[in-house]
CSV table of C-alpha atoms in Angstrom, one decimal:
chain,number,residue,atom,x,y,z
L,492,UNK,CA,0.0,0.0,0.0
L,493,UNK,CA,1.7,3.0,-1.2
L,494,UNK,CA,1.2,6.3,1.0
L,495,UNK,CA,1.1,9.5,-0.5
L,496,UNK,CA,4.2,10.9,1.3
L,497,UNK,CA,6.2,8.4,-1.3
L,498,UNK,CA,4.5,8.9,-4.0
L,499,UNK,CA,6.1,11.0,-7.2
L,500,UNK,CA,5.6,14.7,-6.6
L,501,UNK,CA,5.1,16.1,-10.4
L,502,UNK,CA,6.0,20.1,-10.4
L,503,UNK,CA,2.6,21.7,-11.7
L,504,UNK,CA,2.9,25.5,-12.5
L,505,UNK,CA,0.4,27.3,-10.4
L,506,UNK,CA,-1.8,29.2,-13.0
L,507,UNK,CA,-5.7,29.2,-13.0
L,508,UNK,CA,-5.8,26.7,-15.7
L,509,UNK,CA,-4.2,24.4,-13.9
L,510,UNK,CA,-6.0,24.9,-11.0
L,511,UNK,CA,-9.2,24.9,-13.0
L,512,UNK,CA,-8.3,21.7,-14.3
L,513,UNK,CA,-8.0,20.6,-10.6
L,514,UNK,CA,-10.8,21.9,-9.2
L,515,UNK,CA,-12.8,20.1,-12.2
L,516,UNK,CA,-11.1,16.8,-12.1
L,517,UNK,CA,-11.4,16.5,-8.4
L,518,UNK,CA,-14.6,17.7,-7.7
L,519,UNK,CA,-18.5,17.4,-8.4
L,520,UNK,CA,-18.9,20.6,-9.6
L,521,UNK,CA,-22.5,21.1,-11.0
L,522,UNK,CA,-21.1,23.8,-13.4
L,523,UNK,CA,-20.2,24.4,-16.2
L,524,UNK,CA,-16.3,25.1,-16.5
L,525,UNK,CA,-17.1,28.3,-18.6
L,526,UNK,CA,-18.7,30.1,-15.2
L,527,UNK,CA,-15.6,29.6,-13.3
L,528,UNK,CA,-13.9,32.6,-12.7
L,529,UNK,CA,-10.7,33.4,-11.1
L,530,UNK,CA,-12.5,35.2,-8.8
L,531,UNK,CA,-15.4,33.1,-8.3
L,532,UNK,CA,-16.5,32.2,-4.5
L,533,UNK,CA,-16.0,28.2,-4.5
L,534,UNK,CA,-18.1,28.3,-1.0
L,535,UNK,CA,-20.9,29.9,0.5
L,536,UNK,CA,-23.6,32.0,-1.4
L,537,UNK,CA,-22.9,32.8,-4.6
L,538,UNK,CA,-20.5,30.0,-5.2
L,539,UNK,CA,-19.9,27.2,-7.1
L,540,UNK,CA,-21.1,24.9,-4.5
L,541,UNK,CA,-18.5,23.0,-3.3
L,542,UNK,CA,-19.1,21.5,0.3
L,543,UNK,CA,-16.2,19.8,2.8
L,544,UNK,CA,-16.1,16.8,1.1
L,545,UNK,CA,-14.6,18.9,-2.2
L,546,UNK,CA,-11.9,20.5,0.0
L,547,UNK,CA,-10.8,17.6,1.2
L,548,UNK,CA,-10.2,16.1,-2.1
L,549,UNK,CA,-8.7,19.7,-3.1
L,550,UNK,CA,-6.2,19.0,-0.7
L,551,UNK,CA,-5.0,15.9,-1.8
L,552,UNK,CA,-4.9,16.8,-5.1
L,553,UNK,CA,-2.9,19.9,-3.7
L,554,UNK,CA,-0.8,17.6,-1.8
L,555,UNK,CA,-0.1,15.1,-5.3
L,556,UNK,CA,0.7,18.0,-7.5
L,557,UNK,CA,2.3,20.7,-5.3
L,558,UNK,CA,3.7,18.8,-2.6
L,559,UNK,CA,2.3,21.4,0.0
L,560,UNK,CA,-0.4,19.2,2.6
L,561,UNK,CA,-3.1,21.3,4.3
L,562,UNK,CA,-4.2,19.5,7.2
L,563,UNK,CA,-5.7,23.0,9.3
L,564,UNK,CA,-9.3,23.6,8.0
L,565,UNK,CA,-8.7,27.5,8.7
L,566,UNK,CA,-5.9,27.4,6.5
L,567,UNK,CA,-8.1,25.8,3.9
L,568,UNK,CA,-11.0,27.9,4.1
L,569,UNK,CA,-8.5,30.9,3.5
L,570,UNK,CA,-7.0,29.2,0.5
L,571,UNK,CA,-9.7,27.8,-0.8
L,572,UNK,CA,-12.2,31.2,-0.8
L,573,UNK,CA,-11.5,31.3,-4.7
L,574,UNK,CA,-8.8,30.0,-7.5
L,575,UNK,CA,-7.0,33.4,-7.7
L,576,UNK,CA,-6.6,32.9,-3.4
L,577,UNK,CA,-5.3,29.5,-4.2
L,578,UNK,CA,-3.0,30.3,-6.8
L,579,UNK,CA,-1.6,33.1,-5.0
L,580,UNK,CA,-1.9,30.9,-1.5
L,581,UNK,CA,0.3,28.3,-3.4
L,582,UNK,CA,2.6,30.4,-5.1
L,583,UNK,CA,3.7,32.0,-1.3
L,584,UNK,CA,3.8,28.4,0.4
L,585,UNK,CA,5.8,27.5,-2.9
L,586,UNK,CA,8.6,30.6,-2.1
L,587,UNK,CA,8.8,29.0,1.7
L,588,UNK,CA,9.3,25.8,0.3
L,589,UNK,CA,13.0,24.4,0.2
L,590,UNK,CA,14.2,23.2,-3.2
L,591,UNK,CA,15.4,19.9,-3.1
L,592,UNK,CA,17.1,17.6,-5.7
E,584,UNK,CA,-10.3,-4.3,25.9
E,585,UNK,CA,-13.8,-2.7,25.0
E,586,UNK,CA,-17.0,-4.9,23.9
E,587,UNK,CA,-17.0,-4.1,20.4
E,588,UNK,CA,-15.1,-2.2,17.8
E,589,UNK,CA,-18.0,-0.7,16.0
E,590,UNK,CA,-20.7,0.9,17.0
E,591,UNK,CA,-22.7,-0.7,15.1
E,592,UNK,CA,-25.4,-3.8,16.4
E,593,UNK,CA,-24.2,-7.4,16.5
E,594,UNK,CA,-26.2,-8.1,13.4
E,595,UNK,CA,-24.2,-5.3,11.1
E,596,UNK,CA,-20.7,-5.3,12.3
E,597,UNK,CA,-17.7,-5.8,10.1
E,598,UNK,CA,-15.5,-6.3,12.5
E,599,UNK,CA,-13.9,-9.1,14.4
E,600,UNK,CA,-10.4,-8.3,15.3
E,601,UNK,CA,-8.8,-4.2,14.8
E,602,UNK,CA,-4.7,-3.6,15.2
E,603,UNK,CA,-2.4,-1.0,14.1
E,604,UNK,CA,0.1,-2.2,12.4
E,605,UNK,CA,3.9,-1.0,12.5
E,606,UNK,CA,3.7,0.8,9.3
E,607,UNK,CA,2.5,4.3,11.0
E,608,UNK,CA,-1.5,5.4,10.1
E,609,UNK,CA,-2.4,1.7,9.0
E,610,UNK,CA,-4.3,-0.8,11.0
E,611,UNK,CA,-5.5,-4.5,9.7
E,612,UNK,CA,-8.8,-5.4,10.9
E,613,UNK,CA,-10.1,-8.9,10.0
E,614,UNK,CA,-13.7,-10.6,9.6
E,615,UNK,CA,-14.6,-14.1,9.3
E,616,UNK,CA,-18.1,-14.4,7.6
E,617,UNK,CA,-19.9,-16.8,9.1
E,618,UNK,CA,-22.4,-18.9,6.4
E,619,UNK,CA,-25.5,-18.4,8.4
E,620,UNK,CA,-25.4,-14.5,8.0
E,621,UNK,CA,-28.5,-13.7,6.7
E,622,UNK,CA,-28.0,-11.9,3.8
E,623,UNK,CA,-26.4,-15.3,2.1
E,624,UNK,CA,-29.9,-16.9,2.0
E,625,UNK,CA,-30.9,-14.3,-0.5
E,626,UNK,CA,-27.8,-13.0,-2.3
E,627,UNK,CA,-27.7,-15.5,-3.9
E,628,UNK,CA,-29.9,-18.3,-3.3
E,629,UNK,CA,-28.3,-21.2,-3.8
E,630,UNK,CA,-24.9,-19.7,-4.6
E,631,UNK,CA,-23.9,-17.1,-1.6
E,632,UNK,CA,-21.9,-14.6,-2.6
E,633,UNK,CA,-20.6,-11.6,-0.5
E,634,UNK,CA,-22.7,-8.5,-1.4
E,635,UNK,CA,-19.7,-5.9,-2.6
E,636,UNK,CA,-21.6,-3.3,-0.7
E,637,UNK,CA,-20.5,-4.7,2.5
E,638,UNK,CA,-17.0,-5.1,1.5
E,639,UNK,CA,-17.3,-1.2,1.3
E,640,UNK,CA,-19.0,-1.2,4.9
E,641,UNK,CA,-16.0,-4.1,5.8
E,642,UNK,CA,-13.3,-0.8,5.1
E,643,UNK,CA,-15.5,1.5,6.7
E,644,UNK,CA,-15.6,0.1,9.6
E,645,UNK,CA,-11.9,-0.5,9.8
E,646,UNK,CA,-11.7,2.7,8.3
E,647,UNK,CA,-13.5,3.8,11.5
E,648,UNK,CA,-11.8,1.9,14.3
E,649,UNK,CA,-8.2,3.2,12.9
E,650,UNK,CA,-9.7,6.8,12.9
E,651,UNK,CA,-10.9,6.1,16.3
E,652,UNK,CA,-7.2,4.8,17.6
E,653,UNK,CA,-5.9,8.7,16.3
E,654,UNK,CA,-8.5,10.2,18.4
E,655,UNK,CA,-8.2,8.3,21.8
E,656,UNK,CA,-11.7,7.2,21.8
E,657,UNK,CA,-12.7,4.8,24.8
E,658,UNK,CA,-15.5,3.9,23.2
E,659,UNK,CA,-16.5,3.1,19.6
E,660,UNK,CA,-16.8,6.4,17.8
E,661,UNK,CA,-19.4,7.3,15.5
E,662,UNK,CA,-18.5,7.7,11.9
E,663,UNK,CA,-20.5,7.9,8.8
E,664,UNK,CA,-19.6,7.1,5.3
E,665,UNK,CA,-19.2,10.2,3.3
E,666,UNK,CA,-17.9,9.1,0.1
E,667,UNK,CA,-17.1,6.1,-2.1
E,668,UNK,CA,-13.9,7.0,-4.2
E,669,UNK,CA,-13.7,4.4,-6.1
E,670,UNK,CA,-13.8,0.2,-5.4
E,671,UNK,CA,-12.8,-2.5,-7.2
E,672,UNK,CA,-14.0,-6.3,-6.4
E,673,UNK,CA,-11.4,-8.3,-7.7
E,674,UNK,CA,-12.7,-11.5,-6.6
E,675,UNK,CA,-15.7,-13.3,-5.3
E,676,UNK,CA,-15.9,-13.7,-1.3
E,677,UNK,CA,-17.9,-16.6,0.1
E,678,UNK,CA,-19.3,-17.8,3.1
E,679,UNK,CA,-16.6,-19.2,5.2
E,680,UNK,CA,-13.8,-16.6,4.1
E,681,UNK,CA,-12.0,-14.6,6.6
E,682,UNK,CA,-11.3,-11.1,5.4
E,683,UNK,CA,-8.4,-9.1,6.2
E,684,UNK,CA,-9.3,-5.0,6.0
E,685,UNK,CA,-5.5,-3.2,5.9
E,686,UNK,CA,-6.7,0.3,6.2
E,687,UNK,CA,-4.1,3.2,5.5
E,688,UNK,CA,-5.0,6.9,6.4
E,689,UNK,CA,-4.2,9.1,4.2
E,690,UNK,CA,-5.7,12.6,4.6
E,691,UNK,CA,-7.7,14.6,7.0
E,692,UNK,CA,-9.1,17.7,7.3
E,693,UNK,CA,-11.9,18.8,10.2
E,694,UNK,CA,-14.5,16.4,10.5
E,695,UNK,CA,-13.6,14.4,7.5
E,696,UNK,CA,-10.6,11.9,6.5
E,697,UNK,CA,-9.9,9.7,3.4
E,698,UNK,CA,-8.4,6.1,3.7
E,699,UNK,CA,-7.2,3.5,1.5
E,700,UNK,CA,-8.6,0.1,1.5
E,701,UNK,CA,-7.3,-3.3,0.3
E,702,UNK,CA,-9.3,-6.3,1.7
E,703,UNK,CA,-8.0,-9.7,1.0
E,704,UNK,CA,-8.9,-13.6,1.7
E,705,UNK,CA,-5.5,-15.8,2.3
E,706,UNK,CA,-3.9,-13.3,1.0
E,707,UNK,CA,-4.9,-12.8,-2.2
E,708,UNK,CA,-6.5,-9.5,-3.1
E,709,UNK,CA,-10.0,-9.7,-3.1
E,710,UNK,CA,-11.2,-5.8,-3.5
E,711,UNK,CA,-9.3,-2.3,-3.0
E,712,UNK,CA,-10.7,1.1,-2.5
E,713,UNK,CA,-10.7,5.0,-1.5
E,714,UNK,CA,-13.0,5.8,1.0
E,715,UNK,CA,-14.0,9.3,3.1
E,716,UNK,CA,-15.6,8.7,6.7
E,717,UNK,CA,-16.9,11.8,8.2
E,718,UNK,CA,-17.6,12.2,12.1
E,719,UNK,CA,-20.9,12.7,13.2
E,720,UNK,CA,-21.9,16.4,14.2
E,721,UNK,CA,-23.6,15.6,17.3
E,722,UNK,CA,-23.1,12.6,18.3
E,723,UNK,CA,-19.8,12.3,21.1
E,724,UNK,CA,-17.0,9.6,20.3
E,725,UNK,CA,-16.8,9.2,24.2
């Protein structure tokens, strides 16, 4: 059984496309990918409806691609409030992050 | 020791023996499945066949009494099934069989935590999954 702490990180650019592409392949959205926006609530009125479950599976999806594991809901609702917060949330946790070999 | 693992009744647990095991975050829980279990009269008669829907339950509630270890509970805690992944039933499981449940945790976050499940019957593979549990809102795990 393979954990996900071994598993091949692959370096993903943090853009909104990507991150688009993430937010659709990971969760049941019941929109179409046209209405999300950069700027687009993800939770809470006015959203795109996504509910706990979808966070979760944003953050292993974050954790595969970016190597960066959000365990603290806080620190999830903050990066998760849109795809422009997450993209700018990962590109600072990116800058803190050691390079390694 | 406590009474059971689950909190479930007699007649829907899952779960005979729970352990962690020294690879940190998994636990192996194992189930024999006795033939008069009720559900083999009807699925199917004549042929008895493990219903793949309680192989899911069989992770969840290993799933569960891992989850449980984390948190210190003294008693069974109450956990619900939030979301099926994906499974895969490999092979058939009959009456008789004794399952082995290695559940691995992989992710949390709040109330909710995803797990990977391989289930096997001397020792080959019968079914592996991703599951989510979530915890109950207002139900106490003590």
């Amino acid at each position: 059984m393979e954990s996900i702490d071994s598993a091949a990180i692959p370096m993903t650019e943090v853009n909104f496309n990507n991150l688009k592409q993430l937010l659709i392949k990971n969760c049941m959205l019941r929109v179409s990918p046209d209405e999300i926006l950069e700027d687009t609530p993800l939770f809470g009125p006015e959203s795109l409806g996504l509910d706990s479950i979808d966070a979760l599976q944003m953050t292993v999806a974050i954790e595969k691609d970016f190597g960066i594991i959000i365990n603290d809901p806080e620190v999830a609702r903050q990066a998760f409030r849109s795809l422009g917060a997450l993209k700018e949330w990962l590109r600072a946790e990116l800058e803190k992050t050691p390079k390694t070999t | 020791m406590m009474s059971s693992l689950t909190p479930h009744g007699k007649g829907f647990s899952f779960l005979d023996t729970f352990e962690l095991t020294d690879i940190p975050q998994q636990g192996l829980g194992t189930k024999w499945l006795d033939p008069t279990l009720p559900f083999f009269a009807d699925h199917f008669p004549g042929k008895p066949l493990m219903p793949a829907v309680l192989l899911i339950e069989c992770g969840a509630q290993t799933a569960g009494a891992l989850w449980a270890s984390f948190q210190g509970a003294s008693a069974p805690a109450h956990y619900i099934l939030a979301q099926v992944l994906q499974f895969k039933i490999l092979h058939p499981v009959l009456p008789g069989d004794k399952i082995e449940t290695k559940v691995a945790l992989e992710t949390s976050l709040g109330r909710l935590a995803q797990f990977e499940v391989v289930l096997s019957v001397n020792q080959r593979e019968v079914a592996h999954g991703k599951i989510i549990l979530g915890m109950m809102a207002n139900k106490t795990d003590a």
